[in-house]
Amino acid sequence: MTVINSAAPVPGGGTRRIQPAEEGYAEVFSEDGFATIILPAGEVITGGIAARAAEEFDELAGSGFIPLLLEITGVESLTRSARSVFGAARKASAVAVVGTSQVDRVIANFLLGGDLPPCPTRYFSSKSEALSWLESRTK
C-alpha cells in the first residue's frame, strides 16, 4: 500500500493528515473540535520533530484556538529544544498530555516544567479522561 502526503476526512468530522511511515514523525490530525499530536513511541523527540508537529498543528488551528491532545506514550525522551517548541504553542486553547507509564509521567513533568503554559494544561494517564477534560474546555 502506498501512502501519500494528503488530508483525509475522519469519521465524526475533522481532518487527518496521512504521512508516509517515517522515523521521527509525529502524527497530527483534528477531529471532534480538537487537534491530536501523537509523538512517535521509542523515539527521542527533538526540536525538529516538535517544530514539524507544531507547524502542522498551527495549520489545523488556522486563525483560531483549538484544544490539543498530546500523546507521549512510549516516547524515549524529549530534548530541551522540543520542550521549548511545545511550550511556545500559542494556538492551543487547552492541552491534555497523555501517557500511560511512570516514564511517560516523568517526561510530561519535564515537558510541563518549563515556562508557564499559555493555556490550561494537564497530564492524564487515561485518554478517555483527557478527552472528557478537553470537551469540558470547549463549552
Tab-separated table of N, CA and C in Angstrom:
chain	number	residue	atom	x	y	z
A	1	MET	N	0.844	-1.175	0.000
A	1	MET	CA	0.000	0.000	0.000
A	1	MET	C	0.886	1.234	0.000
A	2	THR	N	0.580	2.180	-0.828
A	2	THR	CA	1.322	3.420	-0.893
A	2	THR	C	0.519	4.514	-0.206
A	3	VAL	N	1.148	5.234	0.675
A	3	VAL	CA	0.502	6.341	1.364
A	3	VAL	C	1.199	7.614	0.933
A	4	ILE	N	0.403	8.613	0.572
A	4	ILE	CA	0.983	9.880	0.147
A	4	ILE	C	0.626	10.972	1.141
A	5	ASN	N	1.347	12.083	1.084
A	5	ASN	CA	1.010	13.229	1.931
A	5	ASN	C	-0.321	13.784	1.461
A	6	SER	N	-1.303	13.760	2.324
A	6	SER	CA	-2.614	14.287	1.979
A	6	SER	C	-3.419	14.468	3.241
A	7	ALA	N	-4.598	14.995	3.085
A	7	ALA	CA	-5.524	15.092	4.213
A	7	ALA	C	-6.714	14.216	3.879
A	8	ALA	N	-7.225	13.504	4.859
A	8	ALA	CA	-8.354	12.615	4.650
A	8	ALA	C	-9.404	12.902	5.697
A	9	PRO	N	-10.698	12.785	5.323
A	9	PRO	CA	-11.742	13.005	6.321
A	9	PRO	C	-11.665	11.961	7.416
A	10	VAL	N	-12.040	12.360	8.614
A	10	VAL	CA	-12.058	11.466	9.758
A	10	VAL	C	-13.507	11.228	10.133
A	11	PRO	N	-13.906	9.954	10.432
A	11	PRO	CA	-15.275	9.737	10.859
A	11	PRO	C	-15.614	10.657	12.020
A	12	GLY	N	-16.784	11.264	11.973
A	12	GLY	CA	-17.195	12.179	13.028
A	12	GLY	C	-16.769	13.609	12.734
A	13	GLY	N	-16.188	13.832	11.562
A	13	GLY	CA	-15.780	15.177	11.186
A	13	GLY	C	-14.318	15.419	11.477
A	14	GLY	N	-13.754	16.368	10.810
A	14	GLY	CA	-12.365	16.720	11.047
A	14	GLY	C	-11.481	16.256	9.912
A	15	THR	N	-10.210	16.444	10.099
A	15	THR	CA	-9.231	16.087	9.081
A	15	THR	C	-8.106	15.316	9.722
A	16	ARG	N	-7.621	14.331	9.010
A	16	ARG	CA	-6.482	13.567	9.488
A	16	ARG	C	-5.413	13.631	8.424
A	17	ARG	N	-4.227	14.070	8.797
A	17	ARG	CA	-3.112	14.100	7.855
A	17	ARG	C	-2.554	12.693	7.741
A	18	ILE	N	-2.311	12.281	6.520
A	18	ILE	CA	-1.718	10.977	6.294
A	18	ILE	C	-0.321	11.210	5.749
A	19	GLN	N	0.653	10.695	6.449
A	19	GLN	CA	2.049	10.855	6.064
A	19	GLN	C	2.654	9.479	5.822
A	20	PRO	N	3.673	9.414	4.996
A	20	PRO	CA	4.350	8.134	4.851
A	20	PRO	C	4.997	7.747	6.173
A	21	ALA	N	5.082	6.447	6.420
A	21	ALA	CA	5.749	5.982	7.641
A	21	ALA	C	7.188	6.450	7.577
A	22	GLU	N	7.573	7.201	8.553
A	22	GLU	CA	8.925	7.727	8.539
A	22	GLU	C	9.371	7.915	9.979
A	23	GLU	N	10.609	7.612	10.209
A	23	GLU	CA	11.164	7.691	11.553
A	23	GLU	C	11.104	9.126	12.066
A	24	GLY	N	10.677	9.270	13.304
A	24	GLY	CA	10.681	10.580	13.927
A	24	GLY	C	9.531	11.481	13.529
A	25	TYR	N	8.472	10.935	12.969
A	25	TYR	CA	7.349	11.755	12.551
A	25	TYR	C	6.241	11.698	13.597
A	26	ALA	N	5.737	12.845	13.990
A	26	ALA	CA	4.596	12.910	14.897
A	26	ALA	C	3.328	12.980	14.053
A	27	GLU	N	2.369	12.138	14.378
A	27	GLU	CA	1.093	12.142	13.665
A	27	GLU	C	0.258	13.314	14.190
A	28	VAL	N	-0.263	14.126	13.286
A	28	VAL	CA	-1.032	15.313	13.656
A	28	VAL	C	-2.342	15.299	12.883
A	29	PHE	N	-3.466	15.417	13.604
A	29	PHE	CA	-4.766	15.450	12.945
A	29	PHE	C	-5.779	16.141	13.844
A	30	SER	N	-6.945	16.454	13.279
A	30	SER	CA	-8.013	17.048	14.068
A	30	SER	C	-9.287	16.234	13.892
A	31	GLU	N	-10.081	16.212	14.959
A	31	GLU	CA	-11.382	15.560	14.922
A	31	GLU	C	-12.187	16.028	16.129
A	32	ASP	N	-13.488	16.065	15.967
A	32	ASP	CA	-14.385	16.407	17.061
A	32	ASP	C	-14.045	17.723	17.747
A	33	GLY	N	-13.525	18.688	17.013
A	33	GLY	CA	-13.271	20.010	17.566
A	33	GLY	C	-11.958	20.186	18.304
A	34	PHE	N	-11.075	19.191	18.249
A	34	PHE	CA	-9.766	19.341	18.878
A	34	PHE	C	-8.703	18.707	17.993
A	35	ALA	N	-7.450	19.064	18.250
A	35	ALA	CA	-6.331	18.507	17.499
A	35	ALA	C	-5.630	17.459	18.351
A	36	THR	N	-5.003	16.513	17.681
A	36	THR	CA	-4.217	15.479	18.352
A	36	THR	C	-2.830	15.438	17.735
A	37	ILE	N	-1.828	15.369	18.603
A	37	ILE	CA	-0.452	15.102	18.169
A	37	ILE	C	-0.033	13.831	18.889
A	38	ILE	N	0.334	12.812	18.118
A	38	ILE	CA	0.826	11.561	18.686
A	38	ILE	C	2.324	11.491	18.404
A	39	LEU	N	3.105	11.621	19.468
A	39	LEU	CA	4.556	11.557	19.313
A	39	LEU	C	4.982	10.109	19.099
A	40	PRO	N	6.000	9.876	18.276
A	40	PRO	CA	6.396	8.505	17.950
A	40	PRO	C	7.035	7.775	19.138
A	41	ALA	N	6.468	6.631	19.474
A	41	ALA	CA	6.985	5.796	20.567
A	41	ALA	C	8.394	5.320	20.224
A	42	GLY	N	9.232	5.215	21.264
A	42	GLY	CA	10.581	4.708	21.090
A	42	GLY	C	11.555	5.717	20.511
A	43	GLU	N	11.121	6.950	20.313
A	43	GLU	CA	11.963	7.982	19.703
A	43	GLU	C	12.382	9.032	20.730
A	44	VAL	N	13.515	9.648	20.476
A	44	VAL	CA	13.908	10.859	21.185
A	44	VAL	C	13.236	11.995	20.417
A	45	ILE	N	12.401	12.767	21.097
A	45	ILE	CA	11.678	13.849	20.439
A	45	ILE	C	12.572	15.085	20.448
A	46	THR	N	13.010	15.459	19.259
A	46	THR	CA	13.927	16.589	19.085
A	46	THR	C	13.146	17.856	18.769
A	47	GLY	N	13.847	18.967	18.747
A	47	GLY	CA	13.235	20.226	18.359
A	47	GLY	C	12.678	20.174	16.944
A	48	GLY	N	13.343	19.449	16.057
A	48	GLY	CA	12.882	19.317	14.673
A	48	GLY	C	11.558	18.573	14.577
A	49	ILE	N	11.453	17.472	15.309
A	49	ILE	CA	10.193	16.712	15.321
A	49	ILE	C	9.089	17.583	15.907
A	50	ALA	N	9.385	18.262	17.005
A	50	ALA	CA	8.396	19.120	17.653
A	50	ALA	C	7.986	20.277	16.743
A	51	ALA	N	8.947	20.890	16.065
A	51	ALA	CA	8.648	22.026	15.192
A	51	ALA	C	7.743	21.605	14.040
A	52	ARG	N	8.001	20.447	13.474
A	52	ARG	CA	7.169	19.954	12.369
A	52	ARG	C	5.745	19.711	12.859
A	53	ALA	N	5.614	19.095	14.034
A	53	ALA	CA	4.285	18.840	14.594
A	53	ALA	C	3.578	20.154	14.928
A	54	ALA	N	4.317	21.103	15.500
A	54	ALA	CA	3.736	22.398	15.856
A	54	ALA	C	3.271	23.152	14.611
A	55	GLU	N	4.033	23.066	13.553
A	55	GLU	CA	3.657	23.724	12.293
A	55	GLU	C	2.351	23.139	11.756
A	56	GLU	N	2.227	21.824	11.783
A	56	GLU	CA	1.001	21.185	11.308
A	56	GLU	C	-0.177	21.524	12.222
A	57	PHE	N	0.085	21.593	13.539
A	57	PHE	CA	-0.968	21.991	14.478
A	57	PHE	C	-1.438	23.408	14.167
A	58	ASP	N	-0.505	24.320	13.919
A	58	ASP	CA	-0.862	25.701	13.587
A	58	ASP	C	-1.726	25.754	12.327
A	59	GLU	N	-1.413	24.923	11.339
A	59	GLU	CA	-2.221	24.867	10.119
A	59	GLU	C	-3.646	24.414	10.441
A	60	LEU	N	-3.775	23.406	11.290
A	60	LEU	CA	-5.099	22.915	11.655
A	60	LEU	C	-5.895	23.964	12.425
A	61	ALA	N	-5.220	24.710	13.294
A	61	ALA	CA	-5.899	25.723	14.107
A	61	ALA	C	-6.331	26.915	13.259
A	62	GLY	N	-5.621	27.156	12.170
A	62	GLY	CA	-5.956	28.307	11.336
A	62	GLY	C	-5.758	29.590	12.118
A	63	SER	N	-6.750	30.475	12.061
A	63	SER	CA	-6.624	31.758	12.746
A	63	SER	C	-7.210	31.717	14.154
A	64	GLY	N	-7.728	30.549	14.558
A	64	GLY	CA	-8.355	30.444	15.871
A	64	GLY	C	-7.527	29.665	16.876
A	65	PHE	N	-8.201	29.264	17.928
A	65	PHE	CA	-7.592	28.470	19.002
A	65	PHE	C	-8.376	27.177	19.129
A	66	ILE	N	-7.678	26.059	19.305
A	66	ILE	CA	-8.359	24.781	19.494
A	66	ILE	C	-7.659	23.989	20.598
A	67	PRO	N	-8.418	23.114	21.275
A	67	PRO	CA	-7.810	22.257	22.291
A	67	PRO	C	-6.894	21.230	21.629
A	68	LEU	N	-5.881	20.790	22.381
A	68	LEU	CA	-4.880	19.854	21.864
A	68	LEU	C	-4.731	18.664	22.789
A	69	LEU	N	-4.785	17.469	22.219
A	69	LEU	CA	-4.455	16.230	22.918
A	69	LEU	C	-3.052	15.841	22.460
A	70	LEU	N	-2.097	15.792	23.387
A	70	LEU	CA	-0.708	15.454	23.075
A	70	LEU	C	-0.397	14.104	23.690
A	71	GLU	N	-0.248	13.075	22.841
A	71	GLU	CA	0.019	11.722	23.318
A	71	GLU	C	1.529	11.458	23.306
A	72	ILE	N	2.068	11.128	24.494
A	72	ILE	CA	3.512	10.910	24.633
A	72	ILE	C	3.841	9.469	25.024
A	73	THR	N	2.871	8.580	24.962
A	73	THR	CA	3.062	7.201	25.407
A	73	THR	C	4.225	6.538	24.672
A	74	GLY	N	5.191	6.040	25.446
A	74	GLY	CA	6.299	5.277	24.880
A	74	GLY	C	7.442	6.099	24.329
A	75	VAL	N	7.368	7.417	24.437
A	75	VAL	CA	8.456	8.264	23.955
A	75	VAL	C	9.705	7.967	24.781
A	76	GLU	N	10.852	7.873	24.110
A	76	GLU	CA	12.094	7.572	24.837
A	76	GLU	C	12.534	8.753	25.693
A	77	SER	N	12.560	9.940	25.086
A	77	SER	CA	12.912	11.156	25.825
A	77	SER	C	12.509	12.358	24.994
A	78	LEU	N	12.658	13.528	25.603
A	78	LEU	CA	12.277	14.780	24.975
A	78	LEU	C	13.418	15.767	25.213
A	79	THR	N	13.914	16.394	24.143
A	79	THR	CA	15.024	17.331	24.298
A	79	THR	C	14.522	18.687	24.801
A	80	ARG	N	15.455	19.488	25.292
A	80	ARG	CA	15.099	20.846	25.740
A	80	ARG	C	14.533	21.676	24.596
A	81	SER	N	15.079	21.492	23.401
A	81	SER	CA	14.571	22.270	22.263
A	81	SER	C	13.129	21.874	21.930
A	82	ALA	N	12.796	20.588	22.075
A	82	ALA	CA	11.410	20.151	21.855
A	82	ALA	C	10.496	20.761	22.916
A	83	ARG	N	10.962	20.780	24.159
A	83	ARG	CA	10.169	21.388	25.232
A	83	ARG	C	9.919	22.863	24.929
A	84	SER	N	10.915	23.560	24.429
A	84	SER	CA	10.752	24.973	24.077
A	84	SER	C	9.717	25.162	22.983
A	85	VAL	N	9.757	24.290	21.971
A	85	VAL	CA	8.788	24.386	20.867
A	85	VAL	C	7.373	24.161	21.395
A	86	PHE	N	7.171	23.092	22.151
A	86	PHE	CA	5.826	22.809	22.658
A	86	PHE	C	5.375	23.873	23.653
A	87	GLY	N	6.293	24.413	24.427
A	87	GLY	CA	5.958	25.451	25.394
A	87	GLY	C	5.575	26.772	24.755
A	88	ALA	N	5.974	26.965	23.505
A	88	ALA	CA	5.676	28.205	22.797
A	88	ALA	C	4.387	28.120	21.994
A	89	ALA	N	3.692	26.995	22.048
A	89	ALA	CA	2.439	26.834	21.293
A	89	ALA	C	1.450	27.900	21.729
A	90	ARG	N	0.991	28.694	20.805
A	90	ARG	CA	0.107	29.813	21.133
A	90	ARG	C	-1.302	29.654	20.571
A	91	LYS	N	-1.564	28.606	19.802
A	91	LYS	CA	-2.895	28.439	19.218
A	91	LYS	C	-3.733	27.396	19.948
A	92	ALA	N	-3.187	26.837	21.019
A	92	ALA	CA	-3.941	25.851	21.798
A	92	ALA	C	-4.775	26.579	22.855
A	93	SER	N	-6.046	26.215	22.957
A	93	SER	CA	-6.898	26.798	23.995
A	93	SER	C	-6.785	26.008	25.292
A	94	ALA	N	-6.370	24.751	25.189
A	94	ALA	CA	-6.123	23.861	26.334
A	94	ALA	C	-5.286	22.708	25.822
A	95	VAL	N	-4.439	22.131	26.698
A	95	VAL	CA	-3.598	20.999	26.301
A	95	VAL	C	-3.748	19.886	27.325
A	96	ALA	N	-4.126	18.701	26.840
A	96	ALA	CA	-4.163	17.495	27.665
A	96	ALA	C	-3.017	16.609	27.198
A	97	VAL	N	-2.080	16.336	28.091
A	97	VAL	CA	-0.935	15.476	27.789
A	97	VAL	C	-1.265	14.088	28.323
A	98	VAL	N	-1.139	13.059	27.474
A	98	VAL	CA	-1.495	11.699	27.866
A	98	VAL	C	-0.288	10.783	27.767
A	99	GLY	N	-0.074	10.022	28.824
A	99	GLY	CA	0.946	8.981	28.865
A	99	GLY	C	0.448	7.881	29.779
A	100	THR	N	0.959	6.682	29.612
A	100	THR	CA	0.422	5.567	30.390
A	100	THR	C	1.393	4.973	31.401
A	101	SER	N	2.665	5.319	31.323
A	101	SER	CA	3.641	4.705	32.220
A	101	SER	C	4.248	5.757	33.159
A	102	GLN	N	5.005	5.281	34.124
A	102	GLN	CA	5.714	6.194	35.019
A	102	GLN	C	6.773	7.000	34.256
A	103	VAL	N	7.387	6.383	33.261
A	103	VAL	CA	8.359	7.095	32.429
A	103	VAL	C	7.658	8.222	31.672
A	104	ASP	N	6.462	7.937	31.140
A	104	ASP	CA	5.692	8.976	30.453
A	104	ASP	C	5.407	10.139	31.399
A	105	ARG	N	5.087	9.832	32.651
A	105	ARG	CA	4.796	10.886	33.633
A	105	ARG	C	6.043	11.755	33.870
A	106	VAL	N	7.216	11.127	33.956
A	106	VAL	CA	8.463	11.876	34.143
A	106	VAL	C	8.711	12.785	32.936
A	107	ILE	N	8.510	12.255	31.736
A	107	ILE	CA	8.702	13.051	30.522
A	107	ILE	C	7.701	14.208	30.494
A	108	ALA	N	6.452	13.944	30.892
A	108	ALA	CA	5.440	15.007	30.942
A	108	ALA	C	5.830	16.083	31.945
A	109	ASN	N	6.359	15.682	33.097
A	109	ASN	CA	6.802	16.669	34.089
A	109	ASN	C	7.908	17.550	33.519
A	110	PHE	N	8.836	16.942	32.766
A	110	PHE	CA	9.884	17.724	32.112
A	110	PHE	C	9.262	18.673	31.087
A	111	LEU	N	8.346	18.150	30.286
A	111	LEU	CA	7.684	18.944	29.253
A	111	LEU	C	6.955	20.140	29.866
A	112	LEU	N	6.242	19.888	30.941
A	112	LEU	CA	5.423	20.933	31.560
A	112	LEU	C	6.201	21.781	32.557
A	113	GLY	N	7.455	21.420	32.818
A	113	GLY	CA	8.253	22.116	33.818
A	113	GLY	C	8.973	23.347	33.318
A	114	GLY	N	8.774	23.700	32.062
A	114	GLY	CA	9.419	24.900	31.521
A	114	GLY	C	8.641	26.137	31.924
A	115	ASP	N	8.546	27.074	31.014
A	115	ASP	CA	7.776	28.290	31.260
A	115	ASP	C	6.311	27.932	31.488
A	116	LEU	N	5.607	28.799	32.182
A	116	LEU	CA	4.186	28.563	32.414
A	116	LEU	C	3.466	28.470	31.074
A	117	PRO	N	2.639	27.442	30.891
A	117	PRO	CA	1.920	27.298	29.623
A	117	PRO	C	0.955	28.473	29.414
A	118	PRO	N	0.742	28.859	28.158
A	118	PRO	CA	-0.145	29.980	27.865
A	118	PRO	C	-1.627	29.631	27.980
A	119	CYS	N	-1.941	28.374	28.268
A	119	CYS	CA	-3.331	27.934	28.363
A	119	CYS	C	-3.419	26.826	29.421
A	120	PRO	N	-4.633	26.465	29.843
A	120	PRO	CA	-4.757	25.360	30.804
A	120	PRO	C	-4.111	24.087	30.248
A	121	THR	N	-3.274	23.453	31.049
A	121	THR	CA	-2.532	22.264	30.621
A	121	THR	C	-2.546	21.259	31.759
A	122	ARG	N	-2.782	19.976	31.410
A	122	ARG	CA	-2.889	18.954	32.448
A	122	ARG	C	-2.428	17.601	31.906
A	123	TYR	N	-1.826	16.802	32.785
A	123	TYR	CA	-1.372	15.447	32.440
A	123	TYR	C	-2.447	14.438	32.833
A	124	PHE	N	-2.641	13.428	31.985
A	124	PHE	CA	-3.589	12.348	32.244
A	124	PHE	C	-2.940	11.008	31.927
A	125	SER	N	-3.290	9.991	32.698
A	125	SER	CA	-2.829	8.636	32.385
A	125	SER	C	-3.921	7.864	31.642
A	126	SER	N	-5.044	8.503	31.404
A	126	SER	CA	-6.159	7.888	30.681
A	126	SER	C	-6.587	8.806	29.538
A	127	LYS	N	-6.626	8.265	28.345
A	127	LYS	CA	-7.037	9.062	27.183
A	127	LYS	C	-8.493	9.491	27.316
A	128	SER	N	-9.347	8.624	27.842
A	128	SER	CA	-10.760	8.983	27.973
A	128	SER	C	-10.952	10.146	28.949
A	129	GLU	N	-10.186	10.161	30.045
A	129	GLU	CA	-10.257	11.287	30.984
A	129	GLU	C	-9.742	12.569	30.334
A	130	ALA	N	-8.691	12.443	29.553
A	130	ALA	CA	-8.133	13.607	28.860
A	130	ALA	C	-9.153	14.177	27.877
A	131	LEU	N	-9.827	13.302	27.136
A	131	LEU	CA	-10.827	13.757	26.178
A	131	LEU	C	-12.008	14.421	26.881
A	132	SER	N	-12.428	13.862	28.000
A	132	SER	CA	-13.521	14.475	28.774
A	132	SER	C	-13.129	15.873	29.239
A	133	TRP	N	-11.891	16.010	29.714
A	133	TRP	CA	-11.409	17.306	30.175
A	133	TRP	C	-11.368	18.309	29.025
A	134	LEU	N	-10.869	17.869	27.848
A	134	LEU	CA	-10.827	18.764	26.691
A	134	LEU	C	-12.232	19.181	26.275
A	135	GLU	N	-13.167	18.225	26.276
A	135	GLU	CA	-14.548	18.554	25.922
A	135	GLU	C	-15.119	19.589	26.879
A	136	SER	N	-14.792	19.494	28.163
A	136	SER	CA	-15.291	20.478	29.130
A	136	SER	C	-14.688	21.855	28.876
A	137	ARG	N	-13.541	21.901	28.225
A	137	ARG	CA	-12.868	23.163	27.922
A	137	ARG	C	-13.406	23.822	26.639
A	138	THR	N	-14.184	23.088	25.853
A	138	THR	CA	-14.691	23.645	24.587
A	138	THR	C	-16.098	24.205	24.746
A	139	LYS	N	-16.699	24.031	25.928
A	139	LYS	CA	-18.074	24.503	26.137
A	139	LYS	C	-18.105	25.897	26.660
